[in-house]
Amino acid sequence: MSTGFGLISAVVFLPAFGAVALACVPRRLERAFPLGSLAVSLITLLLSIPLFTGFETGTAAFQFVERMSWIPTLGVGYHVGIDGISLFLVLLTTLLGVLAIASSFTAITDRTKEFYIFLLLLETSMLGVFVALDFFLFYVFWEAMLIPMAFLIGVWGGPRRIYAAVKFFLYTLFGSLLMLVAIIVLYFYHQSVNGFYTTDLLAFFDLQIPRSYQMWLFGAFALSFAIKVPMWPFHTWLPDAHVEAPTAGSVILAGVLLKMGTYGFVRFCLPLFPAASTHFMPLIMALAVIGIIYGALMAMIQPNMKNLVAYSSVSHLGFVMIGIFAMNVQGIEGGILQMINHGLSTGALFLLLGMLYERRHTMLIDDFGGLHAVMPLFTFFFLITTMSSIGLPGLNGFVGEFLCLVGAFQTNRLVAVLATTGVILAAVYMLWMVKRVFYGQVVHEENRKLKDLNGRELAIMIPIVVLYLVIGLYPKPLLSRMEPSVNHLLAQIRSAERHMVVEKGVQRPVGALTEGRVVVEGGETAAREGVR
């Protein structure tokens, strides 16, 4: 464990330092902004690779940990680290950070300085969310993400950008404030139990929170995360934000920002509130299944490709949620893997749609047709990305969805069966879009003059396709790094559940523990074993 700044801090804060450096560059040096931000994001990506190569498998412990005192009077510290759950989200963020910037070179021509500064600040805040091991630090990064994302949508977005930005901001802020209240309650509860104040997340993992508290605290955290996922019926901000955001904003939004919600469920809700997680499991799974089917049906009727992909995200992230709340190894590993897969495939879809929009300035499906004859390279990359998104065996999407469904099947077979219809519907709406856009005759004369992918765009897409194949054919390096952390997470849940006793048919909280015995509320004592 490091007691100062180390590799993780370098990865997290380098984009922010890059943003400060760009702010000092004179506005007349316009080329410096895209090139400088690309250089910063590339270095950040390279710095993050040792987190993967140096990550020790076979252990659930947080690694590359850095811890320092920050506000000692409040018990607030600077505490960061990664485990098998957060490792790949950090790598996904640094990769998509590079690709989002590279995709903006010709797309953004107005206020380029501010645009790239906001992109770099956004990258720092998202990375911070995934590595924070302190509640206060986590909340600072969580809130810091709001401002650059809202500006990216509101300044560089489409015709309804202000409406979309305000809606995104209000939805997310409402959820965040509820989570802040829950964090404050946890903060004082920890002090009442242990006699000192702290915001260290690891200290809360050892805290036995009464079941009645868990219900309310879970609700506050879960609502905040559900909005960010977004789960049905809290999804309505997403299509507006996706359609109106610039390409880079859509890529980051779909690729990383939505994962902050699913990550929150894994990192906070399951280990801190196991009784509430178990209690609300049927509700969460029901909402996830509704989201899978509803998102797929809505995607099917969209005339706009960006809207279609946005609704497909609502559907695909439902698989992540049923995997997480299956609460078994296969389900949670599938959920984490599907976060990465969705980030790659949906991020790539938005990249490709952005490239098409730059050429044609429309996203309406009816404005296209027969593009395979005009843009064969573009067609190839779009087609393989579509196959990745719908989970074709051999590509990354299949592994994640399969594990999610296997995990769900062990917990609730009806949920697994209903969710499987989402796989079929995804194939229908995605392939139907591909047929209408890429095959048939070229009807619109404007489409005959469209240019195929250039070298920069190929350089953006090739690494993503390589990752589709690597993850799809050989997921072991990812799963082996996740498994100890997932097993530890499940052990945390089971351990917490063992500290609950059944009293009058209802699980009650533990007031204090003595050796081999459990003292329950009201002074009664019960054996610890046989609790569940």
XYZ file of C-alpha atoms in Angstrom:
532
model
C 0.000 0.000 0.000
C 1.285 3.430 -0.927
C 0.909 6.311 1.497
C 1.314 8.932 -1.229
C 0.295 9.480 -4.800
C 1.097 6.567 -7.086
C 0.086 4.987 -10.352
C -3.675 5.206 -9.839
C -3.502 8.879 -8.959
C -1.397 9.501 -12.062
C -4.003 7.772 -14.220
C -6.896 9.617 -12.600
C -5.493 13.128 -12.475
C -3.400 13.281 -15.651
C -6.434 14.245 -17.802
C -7.310 17.020 -15.333
C -3.739 18.352 -15.439
C -3.955 18.159 -19.229
C -7.145 20.214 -19.095
C -5.420 22.864 -16.979
C -2.494 22.931 -19.430
C -4.879 23.334 -22.381
C -6.576 26.211 -20.591
C -3.252 28.062 -20.656
C -2.770 27.587 -24.416
C -3.699 30.661 -26.530
C -6.935 30.204 -28.421
C -5.287 31.008 -31.773
C -3.349 27.700 -31.621
C -6.425 25.692 -32.566
C -4.606 22.524 -33.582
C -3.028 22.290 -30.164
C -6.342 21.455 -28.497
C -7.271 18.192 -30.269
C -3.640 17.077 -30.581
C -2.770 18.000 -27.000
C -5.835 16.315 -25.521
C -5.205 13.226 -27.648
C -1.623 13.081 -26.358
C -2.810 13.379 -22.758
C -5.450 10.693 -23.177
C -2.967 8.371 -24.923
C -0.473 8.727 -22.066
C -3.312 8.072 -19.620
C -4.190 4.900 -21.522
C -0.564 3.749 -21.519
C -0.282 4.455 -17.785
C -3.374 2.346 -17.120
C -1.978 -0.754 -18.859
C 0.365 -1.633 -15.944
C -2.762 -1.770 -13.767
C -3.778 -4.792 -15.865
C -0.360 -6.408 -16.364
C 0.648 -5.846 -12.739
C -2.699 -6.892 -11.287
C -2.228 -9.922 -9.063
C -4.719 -12.703 -9.798
C -5.952 -15.073 -7.105
C -6.605 -12.380 -4.530
C -9.644 -10.276 -3.744
C -7.610 -7.564 -2.033
C -7.632 -4.046 -3.390
C -4.393 -3.397 -5.262
C -2.316 -0.321 -6.126
C -3.841 1.174 -2.988
C -3.013 4.752 -2.046
C -4.150 6.210 1.243
C -3.593 9.619 2.810
C -5.317 11.731 5.400
C -7.349 14.503 3.815
C -9.761 16.129 6.319
C -8.837 14.384 9.581
C -11.362 16.226 11.751
C -14.159 14.673 9.675
C -12.475 11.311 9.208
C -12.197 11.928 5.473
C -9.250 10.418 3.638
C -7.841 10.148 0.160
C -8.166 6.391 -0.392
C -8.066 4.794 -3.848
C -7.447 1.293 -5.179
C -8.760 -1.261 -7.658
C -9.962 -4.832 -7.505
C -11.232 -7.270 -10.110
C -14.533 -5.391 -10.264
C -13.171 -1.926 -11.000
C -10.006 -2.823 -12.969
C -11.677 -3.256 -16.354
C -13.910 -0.223 -15.953
C -10.786 1.887 -15.482
C -9.255 0.398 -18.641
C -12.503 0.886 -20.563
C -12.582 4.549 -19.528
C -9.013 5.264 -20.597
C -9.538 3.477 -23.942
C -12.809 5.220 -24.781
C -11.291 8.523 -23.676
C -8.733 8.228 -26.490
C -11.294 7.122 -29.077
C -13.809 9.835 -28.146
C -11.172 12.542 -28.559
C -9.875 11.057 -31.817
C -13.416 10.951 -33.201
C -13.900 14.679 -32.555
C -11.084 16.023 -34.739
C -13.329 16.968 -37.645
C -16.689 16.865 -35.857
C -16.028 19.757 -33.468
C -15.118 23.090 -35.065
C -16.626 25.541 -32.570
C -15.148 26.347 -29.142
C -12.652 23.536 -29.543
C -10.623 24.658 -26.532
C -13.505 24.338 -24.108
C -14.711 21.099 -25.692
C -11.471 19.222 -25.128
C -11.024 20.691 -21.646
C -14.468 19.371 -20.661
C -13.701 15.957 -22.174
C -10.502 15.635 -20.134
C -12.205 16.793 -16.931
C -14.950 14.267 -17.558
C -12.392 11.488 -17.910
C -10.807 12.356 -14.562
C -14.154 12.375 -12.752
C -15.233 9.019 -14.206
C -11.913 7.374 -13.367
C -12.187 8.747 -9.847
C -15.602 7.133 -9.358
C -14.184 3.684 -10.193
C -11.133 3.879 -7.920
C -12.483 5.777 -4.897
C -12.505 3.778 -1.662
C -13.756 6.665 0.418
C -17.382 7.783 0.440
C -16.534 11.475 0.414
C -14.043 11.080 -2.427
C -16.506 8.928 -4.377
C -19.241 11.517 -4.032
C -16.948 14.347 -5.131
C -16.029 12.483 -8.331
C -19.651 11.385 -8.862
C -20.902 14.974 -8.732
C -17.920 16.385 -10.633
C -18.913 14.285 -13.630
C -22.248 16.119 -13.952
C -20.903 19.503 -14.989
C -18.662 18.611 -17.974
C -21.214 16.118 -19.314
C -24.049 18.644 -19.116
C -21.890 21.245 -20.914
C -20.902 18.759 -23.641
C -24.580 18.093 -24.365
C -25.801 21.661 -23.862
C -23.124 23.478 -25.883
C -22.096 21.057 -28.645
C -25.317 19.054 -28.956
C -28.187 19.057 -31.444
C -31.213 21.376 -31.835
C -32.815 20.312 -28.509
C -29.530 20.280 -26.623
C -30.582 22.620 -23.787
C -33.647 20.543 -22.995
C -31.602 17.325 -23.066
C -28.807 18.787 -20.907
C -31.198 20.176 -18.277
C -33.140 16.909 -18.145
C -29.940 14.886 -17.728
C -28.688 17.264 -15.034
C -31.911 17.304 -13.003
C -32.437 13.542 -13.126
C -28.894 12.769 -12.050
C -28.768 15.520 -9.434
C -31.981 14.292 -7.800
C -30.565 10.792 -7.464
C -27.242 12.124 -6.216
C -28.840 14.147 -3.434
C -30.708 11.104 -2.166
C -27.426 9.201 -2.122
C -25.774 12.062 -0.211
C -28.433 11.847 2.497
C -27.855 8.091 2.734
C -24.075 8.592 3.026
C -24.585 11.091 5.869
C -26.860 8.631 7.709
C -24.221 5.899 7.291
C -21.535 8.300 8.524
C -23.331 9.012 11.785
C -24.425 5.425 12.248
C -20.805 4.267 12.015
C -19.858 6.811 14.681
C -22.652 5.631 16.960
C -21.471 2.014 16.681
C -17.690 2.395 16.648
C -17.200 5.723 18.401
C -15.338 7.565 15.649
C -16.130 9.254 12.383
C -14.868 7.898 9.092
C -15.815 7.861 5.430
C -13.531 4.944 4.583
C -15.559 2.525 2.487
C -13.732 -0.560 3.769
C -14.730 0.306 7.342
C -18.390 0.243 6.314
C -18.028 -3.220 4.817
C -17.454 -4.503 8.367
C -20.464 -2.636 9.730
C -23.579 -4.669 10.539
C -26.328 -2.281 9.482
C -29.789 -2.964 10.948
C -32.254 -4.358 8.470
C -34.704 -1.486 8.928
C -31.911 0.987 8.087
C -30.842 -1.121 5.130
C -34.234 -0.790 3.447
C -34.143 3.019 3.421
C -30.448 3.330 2.661
C -30.669 0.775 -0.133
C -33.609 2.716 -1.586
C -31.647 5.971 -1.649
C -28.524 4.428 -3.188
C -30.502 2.239 -5.591
C -32.615 5.107 -6.916
C -29.491 7.122 -7.615
C -27.826 4.216 -9.410
C -31.026 3.167 -11.222
C -31.304 6.637 -12.761
C -27.712 6.431 -13.937
C -28.005 2.866 -15.388
C -30.782 3.809 -16.513
C -33.396 1.262 -15.441
C -36.991 1.385 -16.547
C -38.916 3.621 -15.623
C -36.047 6.044 -14.870
C -34.664 5.920 -18.406
C -36.465 8.820 -20.088
C -33.488 11.175 -19.934
C -31.272 8.768 -21.904
C -32.729 8.918 -25.463
C -32.809 12.734 -25.353
C -29.238 12.920 -24.072
C -27.956 10.428 -26.651
C -29.687 12.006 -29.619
C -28.673 15.549 -28.760
C -25.108 14.870 -27.539
C -22.121 15.201 -29.892
C -20.497 11.936 -30.941
C -17.856 12.019 -28.209
C -20.532 12.722 -25.604
C -22.658 9.793 -26.786
C -19.625 7.491 -26.754
C -18.685 8.437 -23.197
C -22.305 8.405 -22.073
C -23.006 4.916 -23.404
C -19.538 3.486 -22.907
C -18.687 4.621 -19.402
C -21.164 6.900 -17.695
C -24.031 4.405 -17.627
C -21.654 1.841 -16.078
C -21.289 4.068 -13.036
C -24.830 3.053 -12.098
C -24.335 -0.694 -12.494
C -20.944 -0.409 -10.785
C -22.634 1.364 -7.868
C -25.004 -1.543 -7.357
C -22.073 -3.993 -7.213
C -19.722 -1.883 -5.119
C -22.178 -0.410 -2.608
C -25.667 -1.914 -2.586
C -24.794 -5.618 -2.451
C -22.070 -5.612 0.241
C -23.465 -2.787 2.403
C -27.133 -3.748 2.309
C -27.297 -7.520 1.735
C -30.643 -8.023 3.466
C -32.236 -5.196 1.503
C -30.616 -6.418 -1.725
C -32.138 -9.835 -1.159
C -35.486 -8.305 -0.214
C -35.637 -6.102 -3.315
C -34.154 -8.723 -5.664
C -37.551 -9.657 -7.185
C -38.422 -6.001 -7.789
C -35.054 -5.189 -9.361
C -35.213 -8.256 -11.585
C -38.786 -7.441 -12.632
C -37.797 -3.890 -13.573
C -34.750 -5.216 -15.433
C -36.849 -7.669 -17.462
C -39.387 -4.948 -18.273
C -36.457 -2.765 -19.364
C -35.069 -5.526 -21.581
C -38.351 -6.075 -23.419
C -39.546 -2.460 -23.382
C -36.191 -1.147 -24.616
C -36.121 -3.712 -27.414
C -39.684 -2.938 -28.554
C -39.036 0.804 -28.476
C -35.792 0.337 -30.425
C -37.723 -1.561 -33.086
C -39.969 1.391 -33.946
C -37.382 4.186 -33.918
C -36.891 6.031 -37.215
C -33.648 7.598 -35.922
C -30.580 5.353 -35.569
C -29.239 7.192 -32.529
C -32.572 6.753 -30.781
C -32.553 3.091 -31.723
C -29.133 2.546 -30.179
C -30.165 4.542 -27.092
C -33.173 2.287 -26.469
C -31.008 -0.772 -27.141
C -28.866 0.405 -24.196
C -31.922 0.342 -21.930
C -32.491 -3.232 -23.061
C -28.884 -4.441 -22.845
C -28.250 -2.952 -19.435
C -31.211 -4.964 -18.165
C -29.066 -8.050 -18.710
C -26.370 -6.505 -16.529
C -28.886 -5.918 -13.763
C -30.358 -9.429 -13.764
C -26.791 -10.786 -13.715
C -25.818 -8.655 -10.716
C -28.975 -9.452 -8.749
C -28.733 -13.147 -9.499
C -26.185 -12.936 -6.650
C -24.072 -15.839 -7.808
C -20.626 -16.038 -9.386
C -21.814 -16.548 -12.952
C -24.372 -13.773 -12.790
C -22.128 -11.119 -11.244
C -19.157 -11.995 -13.477
C -21.499 -11.862 -16.454
C -22.831 -8.501 -15.296
C -19.340 -7.021 -14.958
C -18.225 -8.485 -18.283
C -21.368 -7.201 -19.972
C -20.607 -3.700 -18.679
C -17.334 -3.859 -20.617
C -18.951 -5.424 -23.672
C -21.733 -2.873 -23.796
C -19.195 -0.081 -23.417
C -17.226 -1.387 -26.393
C -20.060 -2.304 -28.761
C -22.450 0.567 -28.038
C -19.566 3.035 -27.871
C -18.472 1.769 -31.293
C -21.998 2.073 -32.686
C -22.105 5.726 -31.645
C -18.631 6.278 -33.133
C -19.788 4.826 -36.453
C -23.038 6.795 -36.417
C -21.021 9.941 -35.740
C -18.800 9.214 -38.752
C -21.902 8.745 -40.898
C -23.493 11.927 -39.565
C -20.392 13.938 -40.472
C -20.845 12.819 -44.084
C -24.629 12.951 -44.451
C -25.926 15.131 -41.562
C -28.882 12.882 -40.868
C -29.547 9.871 -38.669
C -32.891 8.878 -40.169
C -32.976 5.295 -41.381
C -35.160 6.223 -44.358
C -32.452 8.547 -45.666
C -30.150 5.606 -46.351
C -30.154 2.302 -48.198
C -27.589 0.398 -50.216
C -24.588 1.801 -48.324
C -22.674 -1.468 -48.627
C -21.961 -0.673 -52.274
C -20.742 2.835 -51.468
C -18.972 2.320 -48.126
C -17.800 -1.328 -47.869
C -15.356 -0.748 -45.006
C -17.930 1.185 -43.016
C -20.441 -1.586 -43.673
C -18.003 -4.223 -42.418
C -17.289 -2.435 -39.150
C -20.951 -1.611 -38.591
C -21.977 -5.187 -39.251
C -19.415 -6.763 -36.906
C -20.302 -4.222 -34.215
C -23.956 -5.103 -34.661
C -23.092 -8.778 -34.260
C -21.147 -7.961 -31.110
C -24.103 -6.034 -29.744
C -26.612 -8.830 -30.326
C -24.273 -11.438 -28.827
C -23.055 -13.558 -31.743
C -20.965 -16.525 -30.442
C -17.254 -15.838 -30.894
C -17.686 -12.148 -30.128
C -17.603 -10.435 -26.757
C -21.337 -9.847 -26.297
C -22.133 -13.541 -26.300
C -19.948 -14.376 -23.283
C -21.422 -11.656 -21.089
C -25.062 -12.291 -21.945
C -24.611 -16.048 -21.598
C -23.165 -15.719 -18.090
C -25.906 -13.268 -17.070
C -28.606 -15.660 -18.252
C -26.935 -18.683 -16.626
C -26.708 -16.788 -13.344
C -30.322 -15.631 -13.591
C -31.494 -19.150 -14.446
C -30.038 -20.453 -11.173
C -31.904 -17.786 -9.213
C -35.172 -17.354 -11.087
C -35.923 -19.387 -14.202
C -38.886 -17.241 -15.254
C -36.656 -14.135 -15.275
C -34.072 -15.955 -17.395
C -36.692 -17.134 -19.898
C -38.305 -13.700 -20.224
C -34.908 -12.018 -20.546
C -33.963 -14.383 -23.359
C -36.692 -12.836 -25.480
C -34.583 -9.673 -25.377
C -31.797 -11.507 -27.198
C -34.212 -12.449 -29.981
C -35.720 -8.972 -30.166
C -32.222 -7.430 -30.281
C -31.383 -9.514 -33.326
C -34.635 -8.408 -34.970
C -34.287 -4.656 -34.510
C -30.546 -4.494 -35.150
C -30.557 -6.643 -38.288
C -33.668 -4.873 -39.578
C -31.818 -1.568 -39.266
C -28.775 -3.040 -41.038
C -30.982 -4.300 -43.878
C -32.635 -0.920 -44.412
C -29.454 1.134 -44.170
C -26.875 -1.020 -45.935
C -28.661 -3.303 -48.381
C -30.969 -2.838 -51.334
C -30.570 -0.099 -53.936
C -29.110 3.334 -53.366
C -32.274 5.406 -53.523
C -30.970 8.805 -52.443
C -28.471 10.374 -54.844
C -26.621 12.073 -51.981
C -25.545 8.679 -50.685
C -23.687 7.755 -53.895
C -21.013 10.379 -53.115
C -20.336 9.286 -49.526
C -16.673 8.506 -48.812
C -15.634 5.339 -47.019
C -13.664 5.280 -43.751
C -10.348 7.149 -43.770
C -7.130 6.162 -42.003
C -7.988 7.967 -38.746
C -11.378 6.329 -38.556
C -9.898 2.896 -39.264
C -7.362 3.467 -36.491
C -10.271 4.184 -34.142
C -12.289 1.100 -35.086
C -9.610 -1.617 -35.466
C -8.651 -1.823 -31.740
C -12.306 -2.180 -30.797
C -12.864 -5.052 -33.220
C -9.730 -6.770 -31.925
C -11.157 -6.554 -28.412
C -14.476 -8.029 -29.622
C -12.578 -11.102 -30.796
C -10.161 -11.373 -27.862
C -12.924 -11.203 -25.249
C -15.243 -13.394 -27.297
C -12.706 -16.145 -27.925
C -10.592 -16.012 -24.771
C -12.314 -14.271 -21.826
C -10.206 -16.082 -19.224
C -7.790 -13.187 -18.476
C -10.782 -11.038 -17.560
C -12.736 -13.659 -15.639
C -9.696 -14.869 -13.682
C -9.099 -11.326 -12.420
C -12.768 -10.830 -11.536
C -13.439 -14.139 -9.825
C -11.657 -13.603 -6.468
C -13.334 -10.211 -6.035
C -16.728 -11.639 -6.954
C -16.267 -14.555 -4.545
C -15.249 -12.110 -1.830
C -18.311 -9.982 -2.561
C -20.584 -13.009 -2.232
C -18.810 -13.993 0.990
C -19.463 -10.481 2.332
C -23.154 -10.846 1.541
C -23.401 -14.276 3.161
C -21.458 -13.145 6.203
C -23.736 -10.180 6.705
C -26.790 -12.372 6.278
C -25.476 -14.740 8.963
C -25.573 -11.841 11.366
C -29.282 -11.504 10.917
C -31.656 -13.497 13.123
C -35.210 -14.418 12.498
C -37.563 -13.021 15.098
C -41.288 -13.356 14.703
C -40.872 -14.378 11.114
C -38.866 -11.283 10.204
C -35.067 -10.981 9.987
C -33.903 -8.572 12.651
C -30.626 -6.695 12.973
C -27.780 -7.569 15.224
C -27.065 -5.145 17.997
C -23.705 -6.489 19.146
C -21.724 -9.653 18.783
C -20.171 -11.791 21.416
C -18.114 -14.889 20.890
C -20.296 -17.517 19.243
C -23.466 -15.677 20.245
C -25.534 -12.889 18.819
C -27.226 -10.256 20.938
C -30.335 -9.065 19.182
C -32.505 -6.023 19.668
C -34.471 -6.143 22.888
C -31.707 -7.931 24.702
C -32.526 -11.421 23.478
C -29.676 -13.712 22.618
C -29.683 -16.267 19.871
C -27.253 -18.675 18.352
C -25.438 -17.233 15.369
C -25.786 -20.412 13.382
C -29.010 -21.181 11.622
C -29.764 -17.560 11.188
C -30.823 -17.656 7.578
